[in-house]
N, CA, C and O atoms as a GROMACS GRO file, in nm:
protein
  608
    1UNK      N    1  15.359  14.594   2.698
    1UNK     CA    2  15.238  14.662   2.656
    1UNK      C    3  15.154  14.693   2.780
    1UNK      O    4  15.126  14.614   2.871
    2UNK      N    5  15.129  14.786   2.771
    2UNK     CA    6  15.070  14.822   2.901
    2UNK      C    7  14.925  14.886   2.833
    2UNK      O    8  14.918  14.942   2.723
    3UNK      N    9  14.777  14.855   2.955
    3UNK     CA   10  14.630  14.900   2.915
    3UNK      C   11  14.626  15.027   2.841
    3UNK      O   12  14.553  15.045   2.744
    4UNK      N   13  14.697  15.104   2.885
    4UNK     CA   14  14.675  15.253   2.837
    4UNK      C   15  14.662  15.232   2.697
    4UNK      O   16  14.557  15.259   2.639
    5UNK      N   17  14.764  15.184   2.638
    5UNK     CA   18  14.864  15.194   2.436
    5UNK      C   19  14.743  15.092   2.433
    5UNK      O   20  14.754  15.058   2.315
    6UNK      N   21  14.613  15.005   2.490
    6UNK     CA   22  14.525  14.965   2.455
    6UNK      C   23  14.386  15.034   2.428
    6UNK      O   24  14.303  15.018   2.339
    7UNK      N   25  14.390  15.134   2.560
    7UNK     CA   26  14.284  15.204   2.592
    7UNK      C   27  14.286  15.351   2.452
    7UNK      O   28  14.190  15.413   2.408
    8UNK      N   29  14.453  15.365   2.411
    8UNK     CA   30  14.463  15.471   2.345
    8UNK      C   31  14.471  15.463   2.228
    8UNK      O   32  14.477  15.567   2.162
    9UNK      N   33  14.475  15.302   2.148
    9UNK     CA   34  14.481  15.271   2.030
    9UNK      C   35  14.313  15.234   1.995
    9UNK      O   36  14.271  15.256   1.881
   10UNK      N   37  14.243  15.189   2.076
   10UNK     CA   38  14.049  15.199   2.020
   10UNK      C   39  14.003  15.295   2.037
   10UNK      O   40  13.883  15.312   2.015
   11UNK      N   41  14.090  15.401   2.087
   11UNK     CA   42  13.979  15.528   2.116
   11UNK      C   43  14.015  15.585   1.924
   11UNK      O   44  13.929  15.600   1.836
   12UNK      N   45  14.172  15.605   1.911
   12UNK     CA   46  14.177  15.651   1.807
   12UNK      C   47  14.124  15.602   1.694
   12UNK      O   48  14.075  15.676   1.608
   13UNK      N   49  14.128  15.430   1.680
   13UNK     CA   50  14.026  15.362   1.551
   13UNK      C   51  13.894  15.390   1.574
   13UNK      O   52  13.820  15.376   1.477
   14UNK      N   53  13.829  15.434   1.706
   14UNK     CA   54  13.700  15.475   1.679
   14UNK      C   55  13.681  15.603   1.616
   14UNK      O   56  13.618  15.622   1.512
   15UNK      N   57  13.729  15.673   1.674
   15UNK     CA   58  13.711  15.850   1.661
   15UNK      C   59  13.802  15.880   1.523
   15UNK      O   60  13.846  15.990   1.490
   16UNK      N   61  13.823  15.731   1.438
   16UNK     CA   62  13.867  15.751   1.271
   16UNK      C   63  13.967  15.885   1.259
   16UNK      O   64  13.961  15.963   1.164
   17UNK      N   65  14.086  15.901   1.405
   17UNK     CA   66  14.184  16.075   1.404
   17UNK      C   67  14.225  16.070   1.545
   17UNK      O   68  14.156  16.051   1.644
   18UNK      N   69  14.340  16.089   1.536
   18UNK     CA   70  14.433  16.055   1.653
   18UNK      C   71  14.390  16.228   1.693
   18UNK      O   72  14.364  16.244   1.812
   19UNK      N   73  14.383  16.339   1.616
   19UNK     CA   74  14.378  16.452   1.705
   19UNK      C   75  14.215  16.407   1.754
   19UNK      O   76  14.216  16.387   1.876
   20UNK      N   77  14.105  16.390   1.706
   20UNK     CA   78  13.985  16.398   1.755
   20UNK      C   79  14.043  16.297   1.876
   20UNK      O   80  14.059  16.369   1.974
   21UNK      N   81  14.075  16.178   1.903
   21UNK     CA   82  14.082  16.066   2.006
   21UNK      C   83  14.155  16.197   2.113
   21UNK      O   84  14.095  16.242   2.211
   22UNK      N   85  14.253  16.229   2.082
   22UNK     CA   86  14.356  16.323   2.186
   22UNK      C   87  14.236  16.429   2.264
   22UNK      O   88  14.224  16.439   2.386
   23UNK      N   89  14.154  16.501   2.161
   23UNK     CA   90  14.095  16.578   2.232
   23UNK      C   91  13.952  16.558   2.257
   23UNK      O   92  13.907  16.643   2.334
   24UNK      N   93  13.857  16.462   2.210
   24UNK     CA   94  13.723  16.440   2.272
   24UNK      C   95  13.731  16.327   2.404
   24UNK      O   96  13.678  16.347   2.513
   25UNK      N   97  13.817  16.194   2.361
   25UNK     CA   98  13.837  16.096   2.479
   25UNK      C   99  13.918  16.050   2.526
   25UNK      O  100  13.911  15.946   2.590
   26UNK      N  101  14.047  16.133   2.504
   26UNK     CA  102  14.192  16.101   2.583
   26UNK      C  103  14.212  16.243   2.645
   26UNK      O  104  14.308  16.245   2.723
   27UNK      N  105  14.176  16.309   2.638
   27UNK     CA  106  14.213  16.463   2.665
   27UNK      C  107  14.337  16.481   2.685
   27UNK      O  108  14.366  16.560   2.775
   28UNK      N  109  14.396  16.446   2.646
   28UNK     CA  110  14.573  16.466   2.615
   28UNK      C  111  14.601  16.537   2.515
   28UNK      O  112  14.509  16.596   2.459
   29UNK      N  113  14.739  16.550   2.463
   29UNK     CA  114  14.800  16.660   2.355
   29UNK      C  115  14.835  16.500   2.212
   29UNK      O  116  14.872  16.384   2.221
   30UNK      N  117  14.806  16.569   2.129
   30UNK     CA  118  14.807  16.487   1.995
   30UNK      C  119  14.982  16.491   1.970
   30UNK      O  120  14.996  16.450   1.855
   31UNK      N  121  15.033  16.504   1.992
   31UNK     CA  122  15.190  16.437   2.002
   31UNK      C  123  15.271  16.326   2.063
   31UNK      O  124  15.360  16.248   2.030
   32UNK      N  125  15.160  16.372   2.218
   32UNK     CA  126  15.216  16.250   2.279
   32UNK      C  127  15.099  16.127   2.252
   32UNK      O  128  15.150  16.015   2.246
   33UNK      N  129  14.970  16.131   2.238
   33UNK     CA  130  14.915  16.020   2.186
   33UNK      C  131  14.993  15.936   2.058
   33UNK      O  132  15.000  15.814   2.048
   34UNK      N  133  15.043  16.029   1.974
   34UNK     CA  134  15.117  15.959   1.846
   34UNK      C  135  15.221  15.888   1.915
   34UNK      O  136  15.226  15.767   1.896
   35UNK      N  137  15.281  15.928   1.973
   35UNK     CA  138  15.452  15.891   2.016
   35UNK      C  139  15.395  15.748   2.081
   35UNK      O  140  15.457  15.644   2.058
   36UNK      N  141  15.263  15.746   2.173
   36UNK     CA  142  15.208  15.627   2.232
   36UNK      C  143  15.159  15.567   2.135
   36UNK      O  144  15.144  15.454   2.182
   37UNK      N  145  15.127  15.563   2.041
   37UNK     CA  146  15.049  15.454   1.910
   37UNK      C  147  15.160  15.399   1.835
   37UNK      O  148  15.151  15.290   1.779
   38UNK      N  149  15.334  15.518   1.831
   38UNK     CA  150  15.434  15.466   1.753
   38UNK      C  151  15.448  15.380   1.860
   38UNK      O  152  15.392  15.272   1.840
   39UNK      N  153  15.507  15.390   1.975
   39UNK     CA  154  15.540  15.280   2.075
   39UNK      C  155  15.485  15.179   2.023
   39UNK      O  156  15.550  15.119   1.938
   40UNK      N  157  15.345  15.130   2.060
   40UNK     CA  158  15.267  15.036   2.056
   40UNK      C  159  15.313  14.946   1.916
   40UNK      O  160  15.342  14.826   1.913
   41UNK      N  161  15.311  15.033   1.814
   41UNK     CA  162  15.341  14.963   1.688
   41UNK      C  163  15.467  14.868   1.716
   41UNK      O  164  15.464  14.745   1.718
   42UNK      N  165  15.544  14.925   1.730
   42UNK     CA  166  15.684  14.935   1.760
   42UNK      C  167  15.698  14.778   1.872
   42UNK      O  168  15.800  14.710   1.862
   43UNK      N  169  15.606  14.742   1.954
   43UNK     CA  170  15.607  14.626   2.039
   43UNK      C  171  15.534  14.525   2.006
   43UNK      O  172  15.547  14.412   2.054
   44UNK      N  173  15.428  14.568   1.896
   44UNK     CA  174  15.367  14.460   1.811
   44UNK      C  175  15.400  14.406   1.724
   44UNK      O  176  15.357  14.298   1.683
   45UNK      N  177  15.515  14.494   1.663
   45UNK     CA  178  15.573  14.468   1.582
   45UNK      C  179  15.540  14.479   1.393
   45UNK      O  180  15.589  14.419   1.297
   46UNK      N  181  15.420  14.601   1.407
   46UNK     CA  182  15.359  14.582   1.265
   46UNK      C  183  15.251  14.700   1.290
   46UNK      O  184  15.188  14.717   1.394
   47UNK      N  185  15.243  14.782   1.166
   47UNK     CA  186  15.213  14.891   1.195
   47UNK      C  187  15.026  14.843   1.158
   47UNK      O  188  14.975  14.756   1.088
   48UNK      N  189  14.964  14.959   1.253
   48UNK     CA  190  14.858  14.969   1.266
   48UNK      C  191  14.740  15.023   1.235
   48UNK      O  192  14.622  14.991   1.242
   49UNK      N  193  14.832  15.150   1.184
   49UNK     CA  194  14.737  15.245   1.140
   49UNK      C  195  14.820  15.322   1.021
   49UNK      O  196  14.940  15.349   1.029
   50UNK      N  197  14.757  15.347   0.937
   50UNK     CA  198  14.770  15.449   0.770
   50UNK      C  199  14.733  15.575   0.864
   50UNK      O  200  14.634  15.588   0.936
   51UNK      N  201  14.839  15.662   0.842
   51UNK     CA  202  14.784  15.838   0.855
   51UNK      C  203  14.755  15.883   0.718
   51UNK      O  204  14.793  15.836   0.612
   52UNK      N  205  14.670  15.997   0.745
   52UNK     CA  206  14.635  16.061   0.654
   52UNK      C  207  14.583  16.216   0.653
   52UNK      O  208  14.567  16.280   0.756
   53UNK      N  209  14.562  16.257   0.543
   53UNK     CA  210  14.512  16.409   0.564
   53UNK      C  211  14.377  16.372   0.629
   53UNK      O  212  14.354  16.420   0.740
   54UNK      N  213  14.290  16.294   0.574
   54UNK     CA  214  14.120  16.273   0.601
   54UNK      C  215  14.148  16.182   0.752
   54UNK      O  216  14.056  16.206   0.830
   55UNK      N  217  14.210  16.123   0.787
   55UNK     CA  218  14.258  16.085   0.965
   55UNK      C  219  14.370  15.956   0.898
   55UNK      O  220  14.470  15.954   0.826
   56UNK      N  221  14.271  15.840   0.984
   56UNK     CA  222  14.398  15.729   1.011
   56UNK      C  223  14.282  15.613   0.965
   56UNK      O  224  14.162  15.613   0.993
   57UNK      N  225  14.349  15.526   0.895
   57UNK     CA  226  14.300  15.415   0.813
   57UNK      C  227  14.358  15.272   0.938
   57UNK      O  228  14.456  15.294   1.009
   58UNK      N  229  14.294  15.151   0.946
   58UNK     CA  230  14.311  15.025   1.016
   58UNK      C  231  14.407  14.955   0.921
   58UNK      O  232  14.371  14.939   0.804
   59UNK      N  233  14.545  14.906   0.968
   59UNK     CA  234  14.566  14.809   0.851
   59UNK      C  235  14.547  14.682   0.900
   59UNK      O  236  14.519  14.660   1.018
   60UNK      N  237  14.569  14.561   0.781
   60UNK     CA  238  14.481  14.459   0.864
   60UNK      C  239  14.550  14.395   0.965
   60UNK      O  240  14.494  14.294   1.008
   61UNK      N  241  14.648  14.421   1.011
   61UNK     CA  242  14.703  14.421   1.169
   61UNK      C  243  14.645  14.438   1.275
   61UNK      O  244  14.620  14.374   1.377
   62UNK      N  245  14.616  14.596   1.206
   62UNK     CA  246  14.502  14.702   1.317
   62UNK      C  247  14.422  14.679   1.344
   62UNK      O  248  14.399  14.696   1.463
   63UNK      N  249  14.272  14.599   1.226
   63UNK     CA  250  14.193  14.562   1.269
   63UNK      C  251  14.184  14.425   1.341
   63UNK      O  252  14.091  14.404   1.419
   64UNK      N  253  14.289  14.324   1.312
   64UNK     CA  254  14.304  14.262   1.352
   64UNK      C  255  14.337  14.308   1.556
   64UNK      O  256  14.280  14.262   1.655
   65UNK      N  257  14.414  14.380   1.550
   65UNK     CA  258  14.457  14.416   1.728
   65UNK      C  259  14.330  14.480   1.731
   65UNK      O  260  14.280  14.434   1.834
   66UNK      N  261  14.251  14.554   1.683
   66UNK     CA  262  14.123  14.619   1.725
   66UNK      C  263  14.109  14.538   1.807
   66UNK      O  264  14.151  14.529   1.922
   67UNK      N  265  13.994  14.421   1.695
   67UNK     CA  266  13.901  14.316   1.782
   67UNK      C  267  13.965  14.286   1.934
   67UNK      O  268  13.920  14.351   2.028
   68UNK      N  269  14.074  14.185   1.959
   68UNK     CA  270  14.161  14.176   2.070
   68UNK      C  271  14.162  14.294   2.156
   68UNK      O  272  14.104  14.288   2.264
   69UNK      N  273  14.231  14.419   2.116
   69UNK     CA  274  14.234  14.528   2.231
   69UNK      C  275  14.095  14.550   2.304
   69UNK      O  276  14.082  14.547   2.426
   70UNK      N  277  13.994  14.570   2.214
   70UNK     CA  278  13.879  14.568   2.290
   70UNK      C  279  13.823  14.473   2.348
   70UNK      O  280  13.744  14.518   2.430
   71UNK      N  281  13.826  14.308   2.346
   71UNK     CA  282  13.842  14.222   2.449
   71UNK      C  283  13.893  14.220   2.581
   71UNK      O  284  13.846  14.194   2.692
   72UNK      N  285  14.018  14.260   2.528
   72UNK     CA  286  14.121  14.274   2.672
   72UNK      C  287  14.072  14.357   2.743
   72UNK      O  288  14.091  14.328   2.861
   73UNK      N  289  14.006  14.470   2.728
   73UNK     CA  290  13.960  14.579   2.756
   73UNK      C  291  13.832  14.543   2.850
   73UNK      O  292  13.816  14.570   2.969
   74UNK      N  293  13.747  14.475   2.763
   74UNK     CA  294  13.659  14.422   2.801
   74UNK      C  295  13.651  14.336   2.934
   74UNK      O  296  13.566  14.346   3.022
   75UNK      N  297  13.746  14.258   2.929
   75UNK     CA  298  13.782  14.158   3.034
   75UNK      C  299  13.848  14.175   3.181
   75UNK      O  300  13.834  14.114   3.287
   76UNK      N  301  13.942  14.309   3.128
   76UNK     CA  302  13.956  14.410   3.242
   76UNK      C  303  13.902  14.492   3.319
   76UNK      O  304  13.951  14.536   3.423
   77UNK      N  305  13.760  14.524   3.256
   77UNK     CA  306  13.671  14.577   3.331
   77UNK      C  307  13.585  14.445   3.392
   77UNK      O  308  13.533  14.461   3.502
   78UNK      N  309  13.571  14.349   3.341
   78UNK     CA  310  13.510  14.270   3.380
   78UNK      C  311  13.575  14.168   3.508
   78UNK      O  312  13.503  14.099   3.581
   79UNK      N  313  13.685  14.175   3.516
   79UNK     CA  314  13.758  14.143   3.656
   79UNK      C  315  13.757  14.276   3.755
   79UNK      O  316  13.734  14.243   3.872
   80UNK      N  317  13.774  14.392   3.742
   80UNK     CA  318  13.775  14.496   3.842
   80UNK      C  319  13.571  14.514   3.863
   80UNK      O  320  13.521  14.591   3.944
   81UNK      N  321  13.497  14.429   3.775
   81UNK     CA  322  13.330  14.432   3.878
   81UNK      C  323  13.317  14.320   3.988
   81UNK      O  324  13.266  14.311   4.099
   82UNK      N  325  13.391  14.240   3.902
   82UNK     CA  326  13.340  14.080   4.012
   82UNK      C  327  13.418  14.162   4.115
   82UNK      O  328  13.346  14.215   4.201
   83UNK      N  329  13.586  14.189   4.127
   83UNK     CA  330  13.660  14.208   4.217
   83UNK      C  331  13.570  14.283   4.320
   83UNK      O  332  13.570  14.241   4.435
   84UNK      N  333  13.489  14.397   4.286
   84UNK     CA  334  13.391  14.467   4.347
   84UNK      C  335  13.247  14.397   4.387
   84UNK      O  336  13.156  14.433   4.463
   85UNK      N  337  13.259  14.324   4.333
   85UNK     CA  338  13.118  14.238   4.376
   85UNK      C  339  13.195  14.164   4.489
   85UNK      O  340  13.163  14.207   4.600
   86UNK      N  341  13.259  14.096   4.491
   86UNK     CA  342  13.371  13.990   4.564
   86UNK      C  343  13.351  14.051   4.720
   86UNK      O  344  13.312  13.983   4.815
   87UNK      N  345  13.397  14.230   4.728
   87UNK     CA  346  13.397  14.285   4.851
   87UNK      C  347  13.302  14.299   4.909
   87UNK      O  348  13.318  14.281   5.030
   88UNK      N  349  13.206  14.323   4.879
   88UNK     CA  350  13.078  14.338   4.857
   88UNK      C  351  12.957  14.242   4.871
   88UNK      O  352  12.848  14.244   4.813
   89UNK      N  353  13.013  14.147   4.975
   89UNK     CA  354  12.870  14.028   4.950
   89UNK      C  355  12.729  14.060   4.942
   89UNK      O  356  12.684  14.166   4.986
   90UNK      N  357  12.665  13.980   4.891
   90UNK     CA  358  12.535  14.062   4.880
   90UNK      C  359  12.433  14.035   5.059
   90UNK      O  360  12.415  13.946   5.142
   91UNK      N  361  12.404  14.139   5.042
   91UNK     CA  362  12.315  14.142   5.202
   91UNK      C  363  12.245  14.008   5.219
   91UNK      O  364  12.232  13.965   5.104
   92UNK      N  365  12.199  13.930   5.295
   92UNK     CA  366  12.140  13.861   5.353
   92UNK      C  367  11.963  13.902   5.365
   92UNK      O  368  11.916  13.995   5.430
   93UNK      N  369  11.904  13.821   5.296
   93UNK     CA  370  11.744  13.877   5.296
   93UNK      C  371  11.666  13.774   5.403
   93UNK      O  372  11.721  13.671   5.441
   94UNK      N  373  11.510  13.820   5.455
   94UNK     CA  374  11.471  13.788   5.549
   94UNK      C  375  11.306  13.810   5.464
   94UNK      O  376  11.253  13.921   5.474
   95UNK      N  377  11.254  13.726   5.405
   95UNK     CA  378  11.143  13.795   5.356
   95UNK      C  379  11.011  13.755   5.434
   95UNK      O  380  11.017  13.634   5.451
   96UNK      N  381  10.946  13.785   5.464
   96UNK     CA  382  10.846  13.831   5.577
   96UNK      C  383  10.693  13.835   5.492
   96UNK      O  384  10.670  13.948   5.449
   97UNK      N  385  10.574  13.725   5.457
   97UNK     CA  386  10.513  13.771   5.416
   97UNK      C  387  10.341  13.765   5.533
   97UNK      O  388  10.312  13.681   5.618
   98UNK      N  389  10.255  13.898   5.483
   98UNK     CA  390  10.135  13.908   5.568
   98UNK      C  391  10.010  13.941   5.511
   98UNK      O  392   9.956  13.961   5.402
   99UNK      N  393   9.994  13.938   5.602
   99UNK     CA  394   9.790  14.013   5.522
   99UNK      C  395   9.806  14.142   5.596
   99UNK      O  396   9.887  14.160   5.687
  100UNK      N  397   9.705  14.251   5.542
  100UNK     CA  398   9.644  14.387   5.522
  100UNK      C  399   9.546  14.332   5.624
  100UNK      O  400   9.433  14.299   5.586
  101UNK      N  401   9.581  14.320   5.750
  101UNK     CA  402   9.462  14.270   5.854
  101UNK      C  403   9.509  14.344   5.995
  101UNK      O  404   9.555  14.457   6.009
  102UNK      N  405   9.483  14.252   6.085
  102UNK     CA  406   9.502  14.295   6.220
  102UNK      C  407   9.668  14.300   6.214
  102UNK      O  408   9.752  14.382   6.251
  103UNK      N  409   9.671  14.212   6.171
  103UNK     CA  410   9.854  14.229   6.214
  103UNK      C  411   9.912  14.344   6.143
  103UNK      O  412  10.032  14.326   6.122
  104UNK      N  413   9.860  14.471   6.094
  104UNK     CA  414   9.909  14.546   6.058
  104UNK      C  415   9.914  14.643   6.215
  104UNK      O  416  10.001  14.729   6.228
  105UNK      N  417   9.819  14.619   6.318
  105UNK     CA  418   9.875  14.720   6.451
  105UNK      C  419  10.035  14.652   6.518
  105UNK      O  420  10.103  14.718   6.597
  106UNK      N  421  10.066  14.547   6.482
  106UNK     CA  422  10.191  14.488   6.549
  106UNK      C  423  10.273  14.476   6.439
  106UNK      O  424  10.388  14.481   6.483
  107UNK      N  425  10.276  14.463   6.330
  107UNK     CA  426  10.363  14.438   6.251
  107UNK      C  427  10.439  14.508   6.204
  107UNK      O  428  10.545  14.452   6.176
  108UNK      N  429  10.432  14.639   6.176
  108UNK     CA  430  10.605  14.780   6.223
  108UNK      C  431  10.668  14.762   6.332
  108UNK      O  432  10.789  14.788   6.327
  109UNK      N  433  10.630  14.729   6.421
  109UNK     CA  434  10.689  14.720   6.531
  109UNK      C  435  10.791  14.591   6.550
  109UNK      O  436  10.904  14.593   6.599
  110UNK      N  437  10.703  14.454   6.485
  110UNK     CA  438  10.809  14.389   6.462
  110UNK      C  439  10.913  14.380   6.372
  110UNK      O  440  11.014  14.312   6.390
  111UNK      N  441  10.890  14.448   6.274
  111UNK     CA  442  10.978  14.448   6.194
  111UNK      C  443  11.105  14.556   6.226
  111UNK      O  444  11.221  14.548   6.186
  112UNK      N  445  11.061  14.631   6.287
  112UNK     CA  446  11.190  14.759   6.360
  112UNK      C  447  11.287  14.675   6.447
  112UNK      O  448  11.410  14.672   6.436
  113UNK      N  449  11.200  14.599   6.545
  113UNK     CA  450  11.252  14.512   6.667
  113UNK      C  451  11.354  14.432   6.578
  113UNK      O  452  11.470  14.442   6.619
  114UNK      N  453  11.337  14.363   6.476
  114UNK     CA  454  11.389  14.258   6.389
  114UNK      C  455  11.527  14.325   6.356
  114UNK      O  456  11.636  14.278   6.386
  115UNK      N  457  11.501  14.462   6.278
  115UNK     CA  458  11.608  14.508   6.207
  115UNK      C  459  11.716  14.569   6.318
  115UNK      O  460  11.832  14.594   6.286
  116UNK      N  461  11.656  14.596   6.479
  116UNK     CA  462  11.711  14.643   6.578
  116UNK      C  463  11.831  14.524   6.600
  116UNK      O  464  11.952  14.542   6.613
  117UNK      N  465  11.772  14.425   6.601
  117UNK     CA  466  11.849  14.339   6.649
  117UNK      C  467  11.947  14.254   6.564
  117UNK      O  468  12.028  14.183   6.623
  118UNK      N  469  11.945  14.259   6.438
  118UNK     CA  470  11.974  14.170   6.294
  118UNK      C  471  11.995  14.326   6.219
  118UNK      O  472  11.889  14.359   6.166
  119UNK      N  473  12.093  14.420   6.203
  119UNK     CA  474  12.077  14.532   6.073
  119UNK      C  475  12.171  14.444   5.961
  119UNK      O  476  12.174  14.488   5.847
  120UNK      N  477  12.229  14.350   5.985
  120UNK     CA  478  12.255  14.331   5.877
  120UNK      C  479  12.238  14.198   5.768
  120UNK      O  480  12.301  14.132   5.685
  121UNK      N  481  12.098  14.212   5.838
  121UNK     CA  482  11.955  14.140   5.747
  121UNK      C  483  11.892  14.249   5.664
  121UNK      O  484  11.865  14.360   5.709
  122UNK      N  485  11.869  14.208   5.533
  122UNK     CA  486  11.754  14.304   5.507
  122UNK      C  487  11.637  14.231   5.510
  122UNK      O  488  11.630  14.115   5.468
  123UNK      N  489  11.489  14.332   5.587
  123UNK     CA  490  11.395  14.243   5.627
  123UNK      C  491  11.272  14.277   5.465
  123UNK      O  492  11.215  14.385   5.478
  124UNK      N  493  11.238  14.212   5.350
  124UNK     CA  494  11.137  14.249   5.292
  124UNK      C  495  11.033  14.225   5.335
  124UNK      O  496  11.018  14.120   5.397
  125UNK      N  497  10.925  14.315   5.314
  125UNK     CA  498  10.738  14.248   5.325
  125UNK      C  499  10.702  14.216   5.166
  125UNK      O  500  10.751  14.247   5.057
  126UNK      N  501  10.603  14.146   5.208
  126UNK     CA  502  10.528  14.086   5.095
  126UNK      C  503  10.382  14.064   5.150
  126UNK      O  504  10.357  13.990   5.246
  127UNK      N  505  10.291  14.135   5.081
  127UNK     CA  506  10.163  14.118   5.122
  127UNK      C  507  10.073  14.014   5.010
  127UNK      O  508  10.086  14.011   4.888
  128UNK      N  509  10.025  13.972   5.055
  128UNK     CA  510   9.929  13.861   4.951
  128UNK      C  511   9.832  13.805   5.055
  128UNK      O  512   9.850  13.821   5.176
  129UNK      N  513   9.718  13.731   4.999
  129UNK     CA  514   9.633  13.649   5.025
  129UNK      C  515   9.734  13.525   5.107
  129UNK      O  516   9.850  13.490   5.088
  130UNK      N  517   9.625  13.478   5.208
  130UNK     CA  518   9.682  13.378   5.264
  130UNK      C  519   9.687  13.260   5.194
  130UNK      O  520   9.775  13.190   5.243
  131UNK      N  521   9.618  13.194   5.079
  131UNK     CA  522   9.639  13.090   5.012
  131UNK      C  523   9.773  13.132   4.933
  131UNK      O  524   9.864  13.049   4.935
  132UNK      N  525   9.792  13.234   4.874
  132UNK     CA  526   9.898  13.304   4.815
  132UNK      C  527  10.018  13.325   4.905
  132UNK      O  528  10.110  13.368   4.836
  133UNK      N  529  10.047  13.314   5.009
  133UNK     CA  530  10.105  13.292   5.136
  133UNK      C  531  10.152  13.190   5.148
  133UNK      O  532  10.273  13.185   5.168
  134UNK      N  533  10.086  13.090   5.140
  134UNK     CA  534  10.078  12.929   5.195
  134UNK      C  535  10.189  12.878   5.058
  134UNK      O  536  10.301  12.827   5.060
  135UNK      N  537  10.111  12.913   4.961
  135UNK     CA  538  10.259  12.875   4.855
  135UNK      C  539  10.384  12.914   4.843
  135UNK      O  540  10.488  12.850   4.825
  136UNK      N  541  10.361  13.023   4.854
  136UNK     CA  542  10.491  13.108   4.894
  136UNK      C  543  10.609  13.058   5.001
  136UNK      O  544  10.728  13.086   4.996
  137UNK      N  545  10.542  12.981   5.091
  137UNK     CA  546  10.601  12.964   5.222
  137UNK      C  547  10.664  12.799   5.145
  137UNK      O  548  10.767  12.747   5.187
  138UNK      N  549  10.599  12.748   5.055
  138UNK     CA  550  10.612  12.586   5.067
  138UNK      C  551  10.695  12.583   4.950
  138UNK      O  552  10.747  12.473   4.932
  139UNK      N  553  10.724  12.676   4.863
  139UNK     CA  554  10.821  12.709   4.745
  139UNK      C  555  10.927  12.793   4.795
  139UNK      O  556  11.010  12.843   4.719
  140UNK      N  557  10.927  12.810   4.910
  140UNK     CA  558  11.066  12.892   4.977
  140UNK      C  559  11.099  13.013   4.909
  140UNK      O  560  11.215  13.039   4.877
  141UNK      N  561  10.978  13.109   4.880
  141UNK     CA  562  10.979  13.250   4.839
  141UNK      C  563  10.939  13.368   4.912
  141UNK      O  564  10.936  13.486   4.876
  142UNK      N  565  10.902  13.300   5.053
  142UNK     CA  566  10.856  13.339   5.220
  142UNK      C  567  10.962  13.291   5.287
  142UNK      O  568  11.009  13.192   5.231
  143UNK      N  569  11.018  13.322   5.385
  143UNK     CA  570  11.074  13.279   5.527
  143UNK      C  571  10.982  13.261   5.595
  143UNK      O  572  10.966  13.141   5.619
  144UNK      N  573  10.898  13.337   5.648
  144UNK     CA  574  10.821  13.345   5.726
  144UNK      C  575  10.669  13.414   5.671
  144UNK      O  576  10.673  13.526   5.621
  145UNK      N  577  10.548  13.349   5.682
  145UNK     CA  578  10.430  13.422   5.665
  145UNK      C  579  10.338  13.423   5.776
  145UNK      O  580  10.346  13.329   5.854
  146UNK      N  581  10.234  13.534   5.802
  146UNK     CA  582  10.153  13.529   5.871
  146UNK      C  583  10.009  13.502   5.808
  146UNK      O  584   9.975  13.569   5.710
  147UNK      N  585   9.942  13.425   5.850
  147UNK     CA  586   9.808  13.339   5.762
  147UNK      C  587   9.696  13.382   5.862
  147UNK      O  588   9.709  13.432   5.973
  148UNK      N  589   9.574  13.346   5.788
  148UNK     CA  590   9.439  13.318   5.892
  148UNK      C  591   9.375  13.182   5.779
  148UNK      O  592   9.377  13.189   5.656
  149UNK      N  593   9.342  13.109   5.832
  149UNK     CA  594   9.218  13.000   5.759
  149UNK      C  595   9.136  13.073   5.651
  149UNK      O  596   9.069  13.162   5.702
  150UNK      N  597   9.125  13.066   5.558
  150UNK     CA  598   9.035  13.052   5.452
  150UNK      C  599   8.905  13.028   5.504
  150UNK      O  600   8.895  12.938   5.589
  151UNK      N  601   8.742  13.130   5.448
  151UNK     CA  602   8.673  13.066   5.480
  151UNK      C  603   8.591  12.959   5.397
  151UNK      O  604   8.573  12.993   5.280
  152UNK      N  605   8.532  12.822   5.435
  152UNK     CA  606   8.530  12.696   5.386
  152UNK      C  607   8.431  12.787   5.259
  152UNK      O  608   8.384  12.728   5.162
   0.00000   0.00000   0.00000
């Protein structure tokens, strides 16, 4: 059994017509989709689907392989994301928080210098109050902050 006779047997129990499945979400020719659904039967060993003039009926085989095909289905896409997440580590963050003060004449500059030297850091800002800072820094949601004293 191969994904396809999976991918091509839920398209047709959805779309309730092997010609609608052939031509809205298989875009193939409605002969050879059949010949692929007889296969399939044929390796399951138990037929799947009632034809009809009004389309194709589930028998309880069918609905039974429904549920399952669309699992498998499911699970197959769900190993080819991690697999893609896998390649893909996630960037490395550097979060940087400051005040709307003086350190705004030096602080592009360091942050260019930073990314000059580290690109494959990403550097965030975070602006807040320096008491708002100070927590930040002591709950490890800052790397680094720049503060001034509170006045008393």
């Amino acid at each position: 059994m191969e994904l396809r006779h999976l991918r091509y047997f839920v398209a047709v129990a959805e779309e309730g017509s092997v010609t609608l499945a052939a031509e809205r979400r298989l875009h193939t020719a409605q002969p050879s989709l059949s010949r692929q659904i007889r296969d399939l039967e044929m390796e399951v060993g138990a037929q799947l689907l009632v034809r009809s003039v009004r389309g194709i009926e589930l028998t309880a085989a069918g609905r039974a392989f429904l549920d399952h095909a669309r699992l498998a289905l499911a699970q197959v896409e769900a190993a080819g994301d991690a697999a893609r997440r896998a390649s893909r580590p996630a960037k490395a963050t550097f979060v940087m928080g400051f005040l709307t003060g003086t350190e705004m004449d030096w602080f592009p500059e360091a942050v260019r210098l930073l990314h000059d030297e580290l690109p494959s850091i990403e550097v965030i800002l975070v602006s807040q109050t320096s008491p708002e800072l100070a927590s930040a820094l002591l709950r490890s949601k800052v790397d680094v902050a720049f503060l001034r004293p509170e006045p008393e």
